[in-house]
Short mmCIF file of C-alpha atoms and ligand atoms in Angstrom, two decimals:
data_model
loop_
_atom_site.label_atom_id
_atom_site.label_comp_id
_atom_site.label_asym_id
_atom_site.label_seq_id
_atom_site.Cartn_x
_atom_site.Cartn_y
_atom_site.Cartn_z
CA MET A 28 2.64 14.23 -22.08
CA ASP A 29 -0.98 13.11 -21.76
CA PHE A 30 -0.91 11.46 -18.36
CA GLN A 31 -4.56 10.33 -18.48
CA GLU A 32 -3.83 8.43 -21.66
CA LEU A 33 -0.75 6.83 -20.07
CA ARG A 34 -2.81 5.84 -17.04
CA ASP A 35 -5.55 4.25 -19.13
CA MET A 36 -2.87 2.35 -21.04
CA MET A 37 -1.20 1.23 -17.80
CA VAL A 38 -4.51 -0.16 -16.51
CA LYS A 39 -5.19 -1.99 -19.75
CA THR A 40 -1.76 -3.44 -20.51
CA GLN A 41 -0.34 -4.00 -17.00
CA LEU A 42 -3.40 -4.74 -14.87
CA ILE A 43 -6.40 -6.04 -16.83
CA SER A 44 -4.18 -8.15 -19.07
CA ARG A 45 -2.67 -9.84 -15.98
CA GLY A 46 -6.00 -10.64 -14.40
CA ILE A 47 -6.85 -7.71 -12.12
CA ARG A 48 -10.67 -7.58 -12.13
CA ASP A 49 -11.89 -5.36 -9.25
CA LYS A 50 -13.76 -2.58 -11.08
CA ARG A 51 -13.48 -0.01 -8.28
CA LEU A 52 -9.75 -0.64 -8.05
CA LEU A 53 -9.23 -0.29 -11.81
CA ASP A 54 -11.18 2.99 -11.72
CA ALA A 55 -9.05 4.26 -8.83
CA MET A 56 -5.86 3.44 -10.70
CA LYS A 57 -7.17 5.27 -13.76
CA LYS A 58 -7.93 8.27 -11.59
CA VAL A 59 -4.99 8.76 -9.17
CA PRO A 60 -2.21 10.85 -10.83
CA ARG A 61 0.72 8.55 -10.06
CA HIS A 62 3.23 10.96 -11.65
CA LEU A 63 2.52 13.54 -8.92
CA PHE A 64 3.97 11.13 -6.34
CA LEU A 65 7.40 11.34 -7.99
CA ASP A 66 10.06 14.00 -8.38
CA GLU A 67 9.61 15.97 -11.57
CA SER A 68 12.71 14.38 -13.11
CA MET A 69 11.09 10.93 -12.75
CA GLN A 70 7.56 11.76 -13.84
CA HIS A 71 7.97 10.56 -17.41
CA LYS A 72 8.50 7.04 -16.00
CA ALA A 73 5.51 7.11 -13.66
CA TYR A 74 3.35 4.75 -15.74
CA ASP A 75 6.10 2.27 -16.62
CA ASP A 76 5.84 -1.32 -15.48
CA MET A 77 8.32 -1.03 -12.59
CA ALA A 78 9.06 0.22 -9.09
CA LEU A 79 10.78 3.65 -8.97
CA ALA A 80 13.03 5.51 -6.53
CA ILE A 81 11.36 8.09 -4.28
CA GLY A 82 14.43 9.19 -2.28
CA GLU A 83 15.81 8.10 1.11
CA GLY A 84 16.66 4.74 -0.50
CA GLN A 85 12.96 3.87 -0.79
CA THR A 86 10.66 3.01 -3.71
CA ILE A 87 7.13 3.44 -4.99
CA SER A 88 5.85 -0.05 -5.84
CA GLN A 89 5.23 -1.24 -9.40
CA PRO A 90 1.61 -0.49 -10.43
CA TYR A 91 0.84 -4.20 -10.82
CA MET A 92 2.07 -4.94 -7.28
CA VAL A 93 -0.11 -2.11 -5.91
CA ALA A 94 -3.07 -3.63 -7.76
CA VAL A 95 -2.42 -7.23 -6.64
CA MET A 96 -2.10 -6.28 -2.98
CA THR A 97 -5.08 -3.94 -3.04
CA GLU A 98 -7.32 -6.46 -4.82
CA LEU A 99 -6.44 -9.09 -2.19
CA LEU A 100 -7.61 -6.66 0.51
CA GLU A 101 -11.21 -7.00 -0.80
CA ILE A 102 -12.18 -3.45 0.18
CA GLU A 103 -15.87 -2.65 -0.25
CA GLY A 104 -16.13 0.95 0.95
CA GLU A 105 -16.78 1.23 4.68
CA GLU A 106 -13.46 -0.10 5.99
CA LYS A 107 -10.91 1.47 8.31
CA VAL A 108 -7.53 0.64 6.76
CA LEU A 109 -4.01 0.72 8.23
CA GLU A 110 -1.04 1.03 5.88
CA ILE A 111 2.53 0.45 7.07
CA GLY A 112 5.06 2.30 4.87
CA THR A 113 3.57 5.54 3.52
CA GLY A 114 6.52 6.08 1.14
CA SER A 115 5.37 8.36 -1.68
CA GLY A 116 1.72 8.25 -0.54
CA TYR A 117 0.51 6.68 -3.81
CA GLN A 118 -0.78 3.47 -2.26
CA ALA A 119 -2.49 5.51 0.47
CA ALA A 120 -4.34 7.48 -2.23
CA ILE A 121 -5.57 4.27 -3.85
CA LEU A 122 -6.74 2.98 -0.46
CA ALA A 123 -8.44 6.31 0.28
CA GLU A 124 -10.40 6.06 -3.00
CA LEU A 125 -11.74 2.65 -2.00
CA SER A 126 -12.32 2.77 1.77
CA LYS A 127 -13.66 5.08 4.48
CA GLU A 128 -10.55 6.02 6.49
CA VAL A 129 -6.86 5.34 5.92
CA TYR A 130 -4.23 5.43 8.68
CA THR A 131 -0.70 5.37 7.28
CA VAL A 132 2.57 5.05 9.22
CA GLU A 133 6.05 5.89 7.89
CA ARG A 134 9.37 5.71 9.75
CA VAL A 135 11.12 8.40 7.67
CA GLN A 136 9.85 11.87 8.60
CA GLU A 137 10.84 13.42 5.22
CA LEU A 138 8.82 10.90 3.25
CA SER A 139 5.78 11.25 5.49
CA ASP A 140 5.86 15.05 5.21
CA ARG A 141 6.17 14.96 1.43
CA ALA A 142 3.38 12.39 1.09
CA ALA A 143 1.09 14.40 3.39
CA ALA A 144 1.70 17.58 1.39
CA ARG A 145 0.86 15.85 -1.90
CA LEU A 146 -2.23 14.10 -0.60
CA ASN A 147 -3.53 17.31 1.00
CA ALA A 148 -2.95 19.19 -2.25
CA LEU A 149 -4.94 16.49 -4.06
CA GLY A 150 -7.80 17.04 -1.61
CA TYR A 151 -7.79 13.77 0.35
CA LYS A 152 -9.48 14.29 3.72
CA ASN A 153 -9.66 10.67 4.89
CA ILE A 154 -5.93 9.92 5.25
CA HIS A 155 -4.22 10.19 8.64
CA PHE A 156 -0.43 10.28 8.98
CA ARG A 157 1.93 9.14 11.67
CA VAL A 158 5.73 9.01 11.83
CA GLY A 159 7.17 6.07 13.73
CA ASP A 160 7.69 2.33 13.78
CA GLY A 161 4.68 0.85 12.03
CA THR A 162 5.49 -2.66 13.21
CA ALA A 163 3.83 -1.58 16.46
CA GLY A 164 0.70 -0.59 14.50
CA TRP A 165 -1.49 2.32 15.65
CA PRO A 166 -3.03 1.03 18.90
CA GLU A 167 -5.06 4.20 19.62
CA GLU A 168 -7.01 3.72 16.37
CA ALA A 169 -7.38 -0.07 16.44
CA PRO A 170 -9.12 -2.25 15.46
CA PHE A 171 -8.64 -2.06 11.69
CA ASN A 172 -10.70 -3.93 9.11
CA ARG A 173 -7.77 -4.12 6.72
CA ILE A 174 -3.98 -3.84 7.18
CA LEU A 175 -1.50 -3.48 4.33
CA ILE A 176 2.24 -3.76 4.90
CA THR A 177 4.19 -2.27 1.97
CA ALA A 178 7.69 -3.33 3.06
CA GLY A 179 9.22 -6.81 3.24
CA THR A 180 9.03 -8.52 6.62
CA PRO A 181 10.33 -11.82 8.07
CA LYS A 182 6.93 -12.39 9.70
CA ILE A 183 3.65 -10.57 10.34
CA PRO A 184 4.29 -8.30 13.37
CA GLU A 185 2.34 -9.55 16.39
CA PRO A 186 0.82 -6.11 17.24
CA LEU A 187 -0.76 -5.97 13.77
CA LEU A 188 -2.45 -9.36 14.29
CA GLU A 189 -3.78 -7.98 17.57
CA GLN A 190 -5.07 -4.78 15.94
CA LEU A 191 -7.03 -6.60 13.22
CA SER A 192 -10.82 -6.73 13.58
CA GLU A 193 -12.93 -9.88 13.32
CA LYS A 194 -13.30 -10.78 9.58
CA GLY A 195 -10.28 -8.54 8.96
CA ILE A 196 -7.61 -9.08 6.30
CA ILE A 197 -3.84 -8.41 6.37
CA ILE A 198 -1.75 -8.37 3.19
CA ALA A 199 2.06 -8.34 3.43
CA PRO A 200 5.24 -9.33 1.57
CA VAL A 201 6.76 -12.00 3.83
CA GLY A 202 10.14 -13.63 3.31
CA ASP A 203 13.87 -12.96 3.58
CA ARG A 204 15.69 -9.69 2.96
CA PHE A 205 15.85 -10.00 -0.84
CA SER A 206 12.73 -11.88 -1.90
CA GLN A 207 9.28 -12.33 -0.49
CA GLN A 208 5.85 -13.66 -1.28
CA ILE A 209 2.55 -11.86 -0.81
CA VAL A 210 0.78 -13.42 2.18
CA LYS A 211 -2.90 -12.96 3.00
CA ILE A 212 -4.13 -13.42 6.57
CA VAL A 213 -7.86 -13.64 7.30
CA LYS A 214 -9.19 -13.46 10.87
CA SER A 215 -12.30 -15.45 11.60
CA LYS A 216 -13.70 -16.27 15.05
CA GLY A 217 -10.42 -15.11 16.54
CA LYS A 218 -8.38 -17.53 14.38
CA PHE A 219 -5.98 -16.64 11.56
CA SER A 220 -5.82 -18.45 8.22
CA GLU A 221 -3.01 -17.87 5.75
CA SER A 222 -2.71 -18.09 1.95
CA PHE A 223 0.27 -17.45 -0.33
CA HIS A 224 0.28 -15.36 -3.51
CA THR A 225 2.67 -13.55 -5.91
CA PRO A 226 6.47 -13.60 -5.37
CA CYS A 227 7.85 -10.07 -4.97
CA VAL A 228 10.76 -7.87 -3.86
CA PHE A 229 10.20 -5.04 -1.38
CA VAL A 230 12.49 -2.77 0.64
CA PRO A 231 12.78 -4.04 4.24
CA LEU A 232 10.35 -3.29 7.05
CA ILE A 233 12.69 -1.99 9.74
CA GLY A 234 11.47 -2.01 13.31
CA GLU A 235 10.94 -3.83 16.55
CA TYR A 236 8.78 -6.58 15.00
CA GLY A 237 10.37 -6.51 11.53
CA TRP A 238 14.07 -6.41 10.55
CA LYS A 239 16.37 -4.89 13.17
N1 SAH B 323 3.45 2.39 -0.05
C1 SAH B 323 4.53 3.17 -0.60
C2 SAH B 323 5.76 2.35 -0.92
C3 SAH B 323 6.45 2.02 0.32
S1 SAH B 323 8.13 1.52 0.23
C4 SAH B 323 4.11 3.95 -1.82
O1 SAH B 323 2.97 3.82 -2.29
O2 SAH B 323 4.93 4.73 -2.33
C5 SAH B 323 8.26 1.04 1.92
C6 SAH B 323 8.23 2.15 2.93
O3 SAH B 323 8.19 1.57 4.23
C7 SAH B 323 9.46 3.05 2.91
O4 SAH B 323 9.06 4.38 2.76
C8 SAH B 323 10.10 2.82 4.28
O5 SAH B 323 10.71 3.97 4.82
C9 SAH B 323 8.91 2.39 5.10
N2 SAH B 323 9.18 1.61 6.31
C10 SAH B 323 10.12 0.67 6.52
N3 SAH B 323 10.02 0.17 7.77
C11 SAH B 323 8.99 0.82 8.38
C12 SAH B 323 8.38 0.76 9.67
N4 SAH B 323 8.80 -0.09 10.63
N5 SAH B 323 7.33 1.57 9.92
C13 SAH B 323 6.87 2.43 8.98
N6 SAH B 323 7.40 2.54 7.76
C14 SAH B 323 8.44 1.74 7.45
#
């Protein structure tokens, strides 16, 4: 299978056609080998227009959802980014292509270890891993210019609002257990403003400031 061809096709038919415009993001999604973030038995589906199972009851997000959330983050290159929910590590790779440093937290040790092994093998040096409850953020490394939550949450966890820098942006799927909407939070002069975007379905964010 020619994976580069499948990736180019994915970008054209799933992303550009639906209005994704950020050139650096489109280039990153053409570059990152999404199939390598899946078990071998699933690799032939890697560029399909859907979320896929990655084990431990978790999923790698649909390419379009990765693109929507990442575009909303408005990353320019020098940012320090926090991701909650490492999962397969695919989203972390996209963030690492676009920003300076990525800090990613995962509650399932197995998933974090597998993601770290893949991302190291691919040569990423600017991704830092932590196993634990990401709803508490990563206080030792705060503040962050951008925060991306890749699991569904009833509300934005308070510690993450506190760990966001001035002019920072948080993107998260907020809603009930079975359906959410992408929410964008922008911090300006210490105040938070909120806007609402695409409806979506994510696995739950489980932790002290998420779902119990
Ligand atoms: N970004 C991932 C997809 C994540 S799916 C990718 O690109 O593949 C959501 C992930 O969030 C799951 O792996 C789940 O285990 C994790 N998760 C759920 N609650 C969490 C929490 N409180 N802290 C950290 N990770 C959490």
